[in-house]
Short mmCIF file of C-alpha atoms and ligand atoms in Angstrom, two decimals:
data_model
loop_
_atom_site.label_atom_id
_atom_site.label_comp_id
_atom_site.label_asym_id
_atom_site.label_seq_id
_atom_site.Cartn_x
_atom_site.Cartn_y
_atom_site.Cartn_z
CA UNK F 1 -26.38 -21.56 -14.36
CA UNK F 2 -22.80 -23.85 -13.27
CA UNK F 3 -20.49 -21.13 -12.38
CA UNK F 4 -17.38 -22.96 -12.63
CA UNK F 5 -14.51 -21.25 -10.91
CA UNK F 6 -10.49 -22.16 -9.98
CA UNK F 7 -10.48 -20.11 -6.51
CA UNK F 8 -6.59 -19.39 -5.95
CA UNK F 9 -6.76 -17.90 -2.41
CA UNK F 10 -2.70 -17.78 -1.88
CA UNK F 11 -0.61 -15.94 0.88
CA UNK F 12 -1.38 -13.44 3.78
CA UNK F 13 -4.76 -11.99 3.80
CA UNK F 14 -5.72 -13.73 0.67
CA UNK F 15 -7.00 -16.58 2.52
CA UNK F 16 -9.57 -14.73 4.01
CA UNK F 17 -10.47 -12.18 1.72
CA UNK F 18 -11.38 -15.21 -0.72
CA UNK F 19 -13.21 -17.17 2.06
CA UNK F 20 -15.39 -14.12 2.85
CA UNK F 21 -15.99 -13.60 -0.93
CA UNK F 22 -16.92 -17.11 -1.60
CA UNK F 23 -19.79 -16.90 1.43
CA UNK F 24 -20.86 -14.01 -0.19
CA UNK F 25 -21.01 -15.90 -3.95
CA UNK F 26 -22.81 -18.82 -2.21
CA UNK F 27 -25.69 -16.50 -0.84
CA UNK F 28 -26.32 -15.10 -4.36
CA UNK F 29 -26.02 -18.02 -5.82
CA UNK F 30 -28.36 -19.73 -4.01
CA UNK F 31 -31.04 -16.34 -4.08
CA UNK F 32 -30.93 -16.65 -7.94
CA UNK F 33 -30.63 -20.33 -8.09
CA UNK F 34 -26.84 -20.68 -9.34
CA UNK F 35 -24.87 -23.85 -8.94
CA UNK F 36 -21.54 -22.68 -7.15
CA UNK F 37 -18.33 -25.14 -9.13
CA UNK F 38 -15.41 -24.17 -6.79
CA UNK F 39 -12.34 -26.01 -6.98
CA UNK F 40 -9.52 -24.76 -4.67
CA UNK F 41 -5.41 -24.88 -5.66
CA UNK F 42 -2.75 -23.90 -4.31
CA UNK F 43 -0.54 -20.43 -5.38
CA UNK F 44 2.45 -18.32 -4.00
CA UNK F 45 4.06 -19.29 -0.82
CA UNK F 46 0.82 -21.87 -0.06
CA UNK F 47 2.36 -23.42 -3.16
CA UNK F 48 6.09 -23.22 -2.63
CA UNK F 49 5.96 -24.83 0.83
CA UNK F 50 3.72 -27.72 -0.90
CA UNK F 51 4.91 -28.21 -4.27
CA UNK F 52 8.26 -26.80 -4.53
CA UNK F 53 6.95 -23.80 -6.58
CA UNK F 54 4.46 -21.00 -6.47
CA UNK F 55 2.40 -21.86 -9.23
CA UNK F 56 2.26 -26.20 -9.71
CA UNK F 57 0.59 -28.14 -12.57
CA UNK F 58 -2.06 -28.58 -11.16
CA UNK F 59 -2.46 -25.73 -10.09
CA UNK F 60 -2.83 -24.46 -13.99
CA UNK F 61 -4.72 -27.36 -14.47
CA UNK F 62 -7.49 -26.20 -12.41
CA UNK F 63 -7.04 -22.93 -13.64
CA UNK F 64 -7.66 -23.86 -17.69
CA UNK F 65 -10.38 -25.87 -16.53
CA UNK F 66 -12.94 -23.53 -15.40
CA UNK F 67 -14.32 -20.72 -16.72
CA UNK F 68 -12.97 -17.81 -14.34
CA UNK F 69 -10.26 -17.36 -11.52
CA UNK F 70 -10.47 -15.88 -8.05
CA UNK F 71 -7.51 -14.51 -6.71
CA UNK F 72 -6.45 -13.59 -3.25
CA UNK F 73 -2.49 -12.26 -3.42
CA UNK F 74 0.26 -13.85 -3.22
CA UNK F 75 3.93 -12.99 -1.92
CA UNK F 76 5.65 -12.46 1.77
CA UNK F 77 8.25 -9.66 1.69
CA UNK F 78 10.27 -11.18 4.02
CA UNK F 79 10.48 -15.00 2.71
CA UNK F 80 10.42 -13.51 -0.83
CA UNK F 81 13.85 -12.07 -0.60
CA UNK F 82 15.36 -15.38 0.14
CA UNK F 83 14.38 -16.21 -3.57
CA UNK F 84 16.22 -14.85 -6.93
CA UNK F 85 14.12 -12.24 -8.53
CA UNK F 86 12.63 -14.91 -11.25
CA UNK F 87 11.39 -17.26 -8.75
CA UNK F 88 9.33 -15.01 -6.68
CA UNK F 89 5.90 -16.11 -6.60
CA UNK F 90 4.68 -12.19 -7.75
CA UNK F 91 6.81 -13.32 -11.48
CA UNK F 92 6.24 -16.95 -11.34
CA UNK F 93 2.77 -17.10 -10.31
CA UNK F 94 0.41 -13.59 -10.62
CA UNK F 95 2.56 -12.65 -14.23
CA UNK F 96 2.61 -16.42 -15.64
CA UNK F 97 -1.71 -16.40 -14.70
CA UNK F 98 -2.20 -13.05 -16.10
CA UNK F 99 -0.66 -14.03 -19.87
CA UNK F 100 -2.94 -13.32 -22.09
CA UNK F 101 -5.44 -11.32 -20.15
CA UNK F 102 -4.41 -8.11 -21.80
CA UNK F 103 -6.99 -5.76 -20.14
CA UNK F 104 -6.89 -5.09 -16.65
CA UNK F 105 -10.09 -3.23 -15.45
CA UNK F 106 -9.51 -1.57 -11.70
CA UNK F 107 -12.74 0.53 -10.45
CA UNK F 108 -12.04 3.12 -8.22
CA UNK F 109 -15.55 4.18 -6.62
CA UNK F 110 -15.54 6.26 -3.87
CA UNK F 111 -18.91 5.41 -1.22
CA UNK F 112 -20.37 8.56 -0.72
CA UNK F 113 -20.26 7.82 2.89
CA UNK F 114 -17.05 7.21 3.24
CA UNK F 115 -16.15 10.53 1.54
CA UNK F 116 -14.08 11.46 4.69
CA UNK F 117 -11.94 8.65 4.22
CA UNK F 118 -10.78 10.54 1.00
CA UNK F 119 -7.56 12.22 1.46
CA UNK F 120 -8.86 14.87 -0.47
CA UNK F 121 -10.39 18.01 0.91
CA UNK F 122 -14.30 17.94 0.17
CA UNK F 123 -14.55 20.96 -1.85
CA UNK F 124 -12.19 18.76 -4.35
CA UNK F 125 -14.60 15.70 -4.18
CA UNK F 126 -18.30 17.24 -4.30
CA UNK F 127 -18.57 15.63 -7.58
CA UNK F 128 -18.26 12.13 -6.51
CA UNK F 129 -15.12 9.94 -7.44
CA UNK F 130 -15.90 6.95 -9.99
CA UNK F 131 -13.28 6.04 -12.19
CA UNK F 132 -12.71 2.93 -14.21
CA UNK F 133 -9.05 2.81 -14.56
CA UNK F 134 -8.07 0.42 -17.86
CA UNK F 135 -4.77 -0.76 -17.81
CA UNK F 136 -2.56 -3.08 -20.50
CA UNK F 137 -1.34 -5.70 -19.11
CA UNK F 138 0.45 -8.19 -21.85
CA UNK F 139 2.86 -5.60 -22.88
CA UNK F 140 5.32 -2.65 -22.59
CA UNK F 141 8.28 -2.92 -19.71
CA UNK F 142 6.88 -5.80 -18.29
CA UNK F 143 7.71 -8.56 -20.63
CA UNK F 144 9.72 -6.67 -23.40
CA UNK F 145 12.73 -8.04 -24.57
CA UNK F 146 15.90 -7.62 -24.07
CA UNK F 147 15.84 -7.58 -19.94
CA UNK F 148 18.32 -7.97 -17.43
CA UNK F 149 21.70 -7.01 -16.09
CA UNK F 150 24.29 -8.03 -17.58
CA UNK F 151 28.19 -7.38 -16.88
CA UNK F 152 30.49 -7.31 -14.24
CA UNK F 153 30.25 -4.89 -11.45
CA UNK F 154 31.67 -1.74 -11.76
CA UNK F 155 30.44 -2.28 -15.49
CA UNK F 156 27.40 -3.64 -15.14
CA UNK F 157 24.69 -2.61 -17.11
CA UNK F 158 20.40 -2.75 -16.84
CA UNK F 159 18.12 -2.73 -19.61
CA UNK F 160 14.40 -2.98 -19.47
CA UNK F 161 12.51 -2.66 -22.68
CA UNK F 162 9.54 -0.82 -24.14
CA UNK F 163 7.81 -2.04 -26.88
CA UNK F 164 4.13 -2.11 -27.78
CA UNK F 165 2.88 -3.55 -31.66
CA UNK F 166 -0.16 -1.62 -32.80
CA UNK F 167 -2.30 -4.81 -32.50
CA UNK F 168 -1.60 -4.68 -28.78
CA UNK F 169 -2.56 -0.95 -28.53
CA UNK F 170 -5.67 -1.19 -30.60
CA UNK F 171 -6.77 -3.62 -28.88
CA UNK F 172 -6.84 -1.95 -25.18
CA UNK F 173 -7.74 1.04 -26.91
CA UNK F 174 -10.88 -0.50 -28.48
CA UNK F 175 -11.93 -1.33 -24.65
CA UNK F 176 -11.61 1.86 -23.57
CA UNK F 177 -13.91 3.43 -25.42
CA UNK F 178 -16.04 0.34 -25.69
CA UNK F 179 -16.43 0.85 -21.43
CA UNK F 180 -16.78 4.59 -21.58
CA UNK F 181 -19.64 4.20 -24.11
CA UNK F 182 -21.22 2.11 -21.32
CA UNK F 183 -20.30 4.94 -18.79
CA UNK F 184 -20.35 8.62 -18.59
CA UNK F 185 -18.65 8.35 -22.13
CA UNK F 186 -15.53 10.00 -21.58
CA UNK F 187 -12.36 8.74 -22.01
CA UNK F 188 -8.52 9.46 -21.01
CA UNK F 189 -5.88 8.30 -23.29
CA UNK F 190 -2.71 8.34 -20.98
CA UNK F 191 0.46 8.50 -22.21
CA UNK F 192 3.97 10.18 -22.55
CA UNK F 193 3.69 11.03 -26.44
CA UNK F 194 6.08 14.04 -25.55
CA UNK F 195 9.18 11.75 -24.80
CA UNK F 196 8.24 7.92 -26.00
CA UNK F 197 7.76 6.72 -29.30
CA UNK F 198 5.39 4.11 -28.09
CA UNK F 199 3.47 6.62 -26.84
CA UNK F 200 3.24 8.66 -30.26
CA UNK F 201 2.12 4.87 -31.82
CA UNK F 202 -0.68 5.05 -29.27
CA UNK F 203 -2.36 8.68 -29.10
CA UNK F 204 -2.14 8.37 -32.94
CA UNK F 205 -4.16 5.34 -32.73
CA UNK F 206 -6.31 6.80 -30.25
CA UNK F 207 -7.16 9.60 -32.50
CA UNK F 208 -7.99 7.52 -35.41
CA UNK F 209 -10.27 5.45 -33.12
CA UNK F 210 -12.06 8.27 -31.64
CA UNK F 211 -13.43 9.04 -34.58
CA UNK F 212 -15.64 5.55 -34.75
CA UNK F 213 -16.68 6.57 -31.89
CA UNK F 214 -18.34 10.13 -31.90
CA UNK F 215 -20.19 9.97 -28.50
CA UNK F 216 -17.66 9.60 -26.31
CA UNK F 217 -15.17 12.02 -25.50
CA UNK F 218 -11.53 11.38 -25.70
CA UNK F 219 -9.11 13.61 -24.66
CA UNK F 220 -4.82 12.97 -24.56
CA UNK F 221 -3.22 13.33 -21.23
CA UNK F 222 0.68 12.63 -20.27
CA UNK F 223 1.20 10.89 -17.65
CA UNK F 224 2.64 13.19 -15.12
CA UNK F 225 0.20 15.99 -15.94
CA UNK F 226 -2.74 12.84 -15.31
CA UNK F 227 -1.49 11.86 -11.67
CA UNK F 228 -1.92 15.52 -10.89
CA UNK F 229 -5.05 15.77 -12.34
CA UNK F 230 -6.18 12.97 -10.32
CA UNK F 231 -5.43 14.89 -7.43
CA UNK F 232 -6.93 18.23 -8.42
CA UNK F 233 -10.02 17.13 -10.11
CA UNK F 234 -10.96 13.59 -9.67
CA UNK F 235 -14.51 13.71 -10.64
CA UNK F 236 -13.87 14.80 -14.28
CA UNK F 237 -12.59 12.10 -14.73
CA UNK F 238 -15.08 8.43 -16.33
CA UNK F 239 -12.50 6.16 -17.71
CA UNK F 240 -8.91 6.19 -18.55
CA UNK F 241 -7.31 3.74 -21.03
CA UNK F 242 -3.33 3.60 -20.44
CA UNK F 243 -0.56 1.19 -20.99
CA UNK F 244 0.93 -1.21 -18.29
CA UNK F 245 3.47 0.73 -16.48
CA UNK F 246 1.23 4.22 -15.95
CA UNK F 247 -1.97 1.92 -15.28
CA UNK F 248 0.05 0.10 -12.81
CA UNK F 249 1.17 3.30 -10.58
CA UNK F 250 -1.90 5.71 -11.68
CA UNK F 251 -4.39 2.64 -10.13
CA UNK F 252 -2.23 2.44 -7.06
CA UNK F 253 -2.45 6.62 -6.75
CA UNK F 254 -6.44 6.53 -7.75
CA UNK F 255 -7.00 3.87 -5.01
CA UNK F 256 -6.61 6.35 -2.51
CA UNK F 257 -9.14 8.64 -3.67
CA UNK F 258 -11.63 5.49 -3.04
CA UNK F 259 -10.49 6.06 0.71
CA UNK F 260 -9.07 2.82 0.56
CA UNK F 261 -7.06 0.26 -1.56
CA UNK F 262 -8.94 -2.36 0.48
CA UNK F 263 -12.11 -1.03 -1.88
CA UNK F 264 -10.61 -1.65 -5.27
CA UNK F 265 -11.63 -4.66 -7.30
CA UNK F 266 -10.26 -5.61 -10.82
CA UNK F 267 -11.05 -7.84 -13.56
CA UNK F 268 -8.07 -9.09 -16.64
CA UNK F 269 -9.89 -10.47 -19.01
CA UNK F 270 -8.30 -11.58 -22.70
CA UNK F 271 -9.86 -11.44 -26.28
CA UNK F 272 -12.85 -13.58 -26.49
CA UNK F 273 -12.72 -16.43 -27.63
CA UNK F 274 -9.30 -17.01 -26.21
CA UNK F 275 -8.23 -19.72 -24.44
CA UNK F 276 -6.99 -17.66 -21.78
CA UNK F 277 -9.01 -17.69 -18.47
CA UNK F 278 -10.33 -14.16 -16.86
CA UNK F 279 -8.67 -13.52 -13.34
CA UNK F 280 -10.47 -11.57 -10.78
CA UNK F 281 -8.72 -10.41 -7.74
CA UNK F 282 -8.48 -7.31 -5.36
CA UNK F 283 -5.84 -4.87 -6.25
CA UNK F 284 -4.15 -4.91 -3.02
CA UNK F 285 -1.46 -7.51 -1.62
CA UNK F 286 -1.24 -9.89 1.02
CA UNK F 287 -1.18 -7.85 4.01
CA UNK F 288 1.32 -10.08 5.94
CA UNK F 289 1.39 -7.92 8.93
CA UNK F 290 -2.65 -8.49 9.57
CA UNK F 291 -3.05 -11.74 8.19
CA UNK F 292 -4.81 -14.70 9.95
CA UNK F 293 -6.24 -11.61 12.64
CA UNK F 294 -9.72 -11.22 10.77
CA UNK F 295 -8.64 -7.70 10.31
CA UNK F 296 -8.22 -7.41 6.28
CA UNK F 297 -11.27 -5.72 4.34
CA UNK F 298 -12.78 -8.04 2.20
CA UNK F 299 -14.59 -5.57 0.04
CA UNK F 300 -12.04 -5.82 -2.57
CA UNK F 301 -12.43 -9.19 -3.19
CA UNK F 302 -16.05 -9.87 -2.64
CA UNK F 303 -16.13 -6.43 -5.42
CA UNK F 304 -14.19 -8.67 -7.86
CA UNK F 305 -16.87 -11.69 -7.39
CA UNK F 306 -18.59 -8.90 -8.58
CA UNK F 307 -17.13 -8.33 -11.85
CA UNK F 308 -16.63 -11.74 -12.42
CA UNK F 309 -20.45 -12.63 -12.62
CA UNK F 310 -20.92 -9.47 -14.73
CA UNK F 311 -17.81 -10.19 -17.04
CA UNK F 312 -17.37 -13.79 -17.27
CA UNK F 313 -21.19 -15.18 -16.38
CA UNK F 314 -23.26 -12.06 -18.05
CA UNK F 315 -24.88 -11.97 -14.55
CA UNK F 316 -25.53 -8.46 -14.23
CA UNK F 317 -28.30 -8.46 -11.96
CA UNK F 318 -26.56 -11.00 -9.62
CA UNK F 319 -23.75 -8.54 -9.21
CA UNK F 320 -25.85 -5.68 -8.76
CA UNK F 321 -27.00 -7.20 -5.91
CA UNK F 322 -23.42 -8.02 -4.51
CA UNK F 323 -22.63 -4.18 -4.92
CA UNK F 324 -25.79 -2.67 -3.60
CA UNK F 325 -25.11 -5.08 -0.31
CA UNK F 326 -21.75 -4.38 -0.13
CA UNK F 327 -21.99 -0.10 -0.96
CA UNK F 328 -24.78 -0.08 1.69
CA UNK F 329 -22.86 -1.38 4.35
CA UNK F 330 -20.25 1.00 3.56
CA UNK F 331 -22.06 3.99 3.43
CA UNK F 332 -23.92 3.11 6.33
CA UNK F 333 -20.15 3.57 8.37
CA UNK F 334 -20.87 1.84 11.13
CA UNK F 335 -19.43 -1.68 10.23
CA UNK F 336 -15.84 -1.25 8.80
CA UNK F 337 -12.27 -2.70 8.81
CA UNK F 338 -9.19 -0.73 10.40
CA UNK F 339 -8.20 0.48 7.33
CA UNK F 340 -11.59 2.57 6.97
CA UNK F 341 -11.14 3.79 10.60
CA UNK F 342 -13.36 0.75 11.75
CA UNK F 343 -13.70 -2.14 14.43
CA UNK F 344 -15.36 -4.76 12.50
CA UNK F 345 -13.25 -7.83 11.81
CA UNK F 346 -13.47 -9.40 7.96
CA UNK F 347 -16.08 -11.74 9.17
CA UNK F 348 -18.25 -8.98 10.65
CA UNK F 349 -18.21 -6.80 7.34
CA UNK F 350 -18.88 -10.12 5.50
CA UNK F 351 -21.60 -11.04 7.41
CA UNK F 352 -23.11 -7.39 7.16
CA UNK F 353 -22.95 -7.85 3.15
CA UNK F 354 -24.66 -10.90 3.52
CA UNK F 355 -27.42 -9.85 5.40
CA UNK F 356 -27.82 -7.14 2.99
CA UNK F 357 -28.30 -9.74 0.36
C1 IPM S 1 -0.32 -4.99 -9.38
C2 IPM S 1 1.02 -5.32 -8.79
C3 IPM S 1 1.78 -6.21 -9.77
C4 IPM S 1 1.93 -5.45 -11.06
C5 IPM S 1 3.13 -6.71 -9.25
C6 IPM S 1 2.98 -7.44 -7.94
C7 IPM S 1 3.85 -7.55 -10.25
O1 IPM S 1 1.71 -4.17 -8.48
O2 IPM S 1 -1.12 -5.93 -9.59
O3 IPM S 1 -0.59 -3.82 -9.61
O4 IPM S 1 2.80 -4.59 -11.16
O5 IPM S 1 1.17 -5.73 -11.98
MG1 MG S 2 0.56 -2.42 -8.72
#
């Protein structure tokens, strides 16, 4: 098969993060007898200092021309405050790419041997952690209208607005339980249905849905009571299906519990048929302070190759392989990055998954 990919490496650790992930695509490609397609652009501050701006023509170009992105990170605190909010290349480029990929899929797994790496005690975690965390990512406060301040200071006033249609919620709502049917086939609806009306829209849709789908079982959580339970009970937990604000700080909270965010792949994929393109990247950022050292974990990313051969390419044994490789080296413990408590450099864990191959 042509796997035809735009690889959008970016700022900080992104660069090498991608470059270990792409060794690791070329040895499976080759085992199986894939044709690797990868055509590099520029994004974030690797495209400002080029192009004038973080995400160029061409770089979409590339993008709508192949049939999945790879995604490092993009952004540098310190160069990104010497832009207005609407230029920075987190708005301009990672939130113009991600438009019409409506389901974010983050999968936090946590190695068995790595279980100490959990900042949970043990008695907490005997259950294993593996959660598939499935967060909207088209809608809500993110893109709802009216936004801004307007005003003059004292005076000034914010407003940021919440609004989902019912469309939007079905729709994330129909993946949910489409991936928990695949899974341990239980899912958590997340939401705030005490307080928000948009919340009230979606566990009453959630409801009605459940009942198409009698083997898997959904239960209603609010959002504060679900970042405790995270805490307290992780392993109850299979899938949970929430809108984009909650998905964005319950995936940052549940990355922990996989010992490390450097672990924590995700996939945004749009309706099929769309002409949007599926975005893979890690969940994590771009790491200024280690970049260009070797240091960064490229597990993330090389996870997200991952998905994309499952998601995008229906390769599922191709990406079994990439995750048996990559879990054995981390349960093996004795070839890991700084944030794991490790030595190894990015190429050295790289290499490791590679040889695992
Ligand atoms: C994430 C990030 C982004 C988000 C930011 C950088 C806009 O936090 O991917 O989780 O909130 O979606
Ligand atoms: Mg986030």
């Amino acid at each position: 098969m042509d796997l035809r990919i735009a690889v959008l490496p970016g700022d900080g650790i992104g660069v090498e993060v991608v470059d270990a992930s792409m060794r690791v695509l070329d040895v499976v490609a080759r085992k199986f007898g894939h044709k690797v397609h990868a055509e590099f652009a520029d994004v974030g501050w690797a495209a400002i200092d080029k192009h004038g701006t973080a995400l160029p023509a061409s770089t979409r170009e590339i993008c709508q021309r192949n049939s999945a992105i790879l995604f490092g990170a993009v952004g540098l605190p310190d160069r990104d405050q010497t832009l207005p909010q609407k230029e920075r290349p987190e708005r301009v480029a990672l939130l113009e790419l991600r438009k019409g990929l409506f389901a974010n899929l983050r999968h936090v797994l946590l190695p068995p041997g790595l279980a100490s790496r959990c900042p949970l005690k043990m008695e907490l975690i005997k259950g294993g952690i593996d959660i598939m965390i499935i967060r909207e990512l088209t809608g809500g406060l993110y893109y709802g209208q009216p936004q801004g301040i307007s005003g003059a200071s004292p005076d000034r006033k914010a407003i940021d607005t919440l609004a989902y249609s019912e469309q939007e919620i079905s729709r994330i709502l129909k993946v949910g339980f489409e991936t928990a049917r695949k899974r341990r086939k239980r899912l958590t609806s997340v939401d705030k249905a005490n307080i928000l009306a948009t919340s009230q829209l979606w566990r009453e849709l959630a409801t009605a849905m459940g009942k198409q789908y009698p083997d898997v079982r959904l239960e209603h959580m609010y959002v504060d009571n679900a970042s405790m339970q995270l805490l307290r009970r992780p392993s109850d937990f299979d899938v949970i299906v929430t809108e984009n604000t909650f998905g964005d700080i319950l995936s940052d909270e549940a990355s922990m519990l996989a010992g490390s965010i450097g672990l924590v792949p995700s996939a945004s994929l749009g309706e099929p048929g769309a002409p949007s393109v599926p975005f893979y990247e890690p969940i994590h950022g771009s790491a200024p302070d280690i970049a260009g050292q070797n240091k960064a974990n490229p597990v993330a990313t090389i996870l997200s190759v991952a998905m994309m051969l499952n998601y995008t390419f229906g390769l599922s044994k191709e990406a079994a392989a990439i995750e048996k490789a990559t879990f054995g080296v981390l349960n093996a413990g004795n070839i890991l990055t700084g944030d794991l408590g490790g030595k190894a450099t990015c190429s050295e864990v790289t290499d490791a998954v590679i040889a695992g191959l």
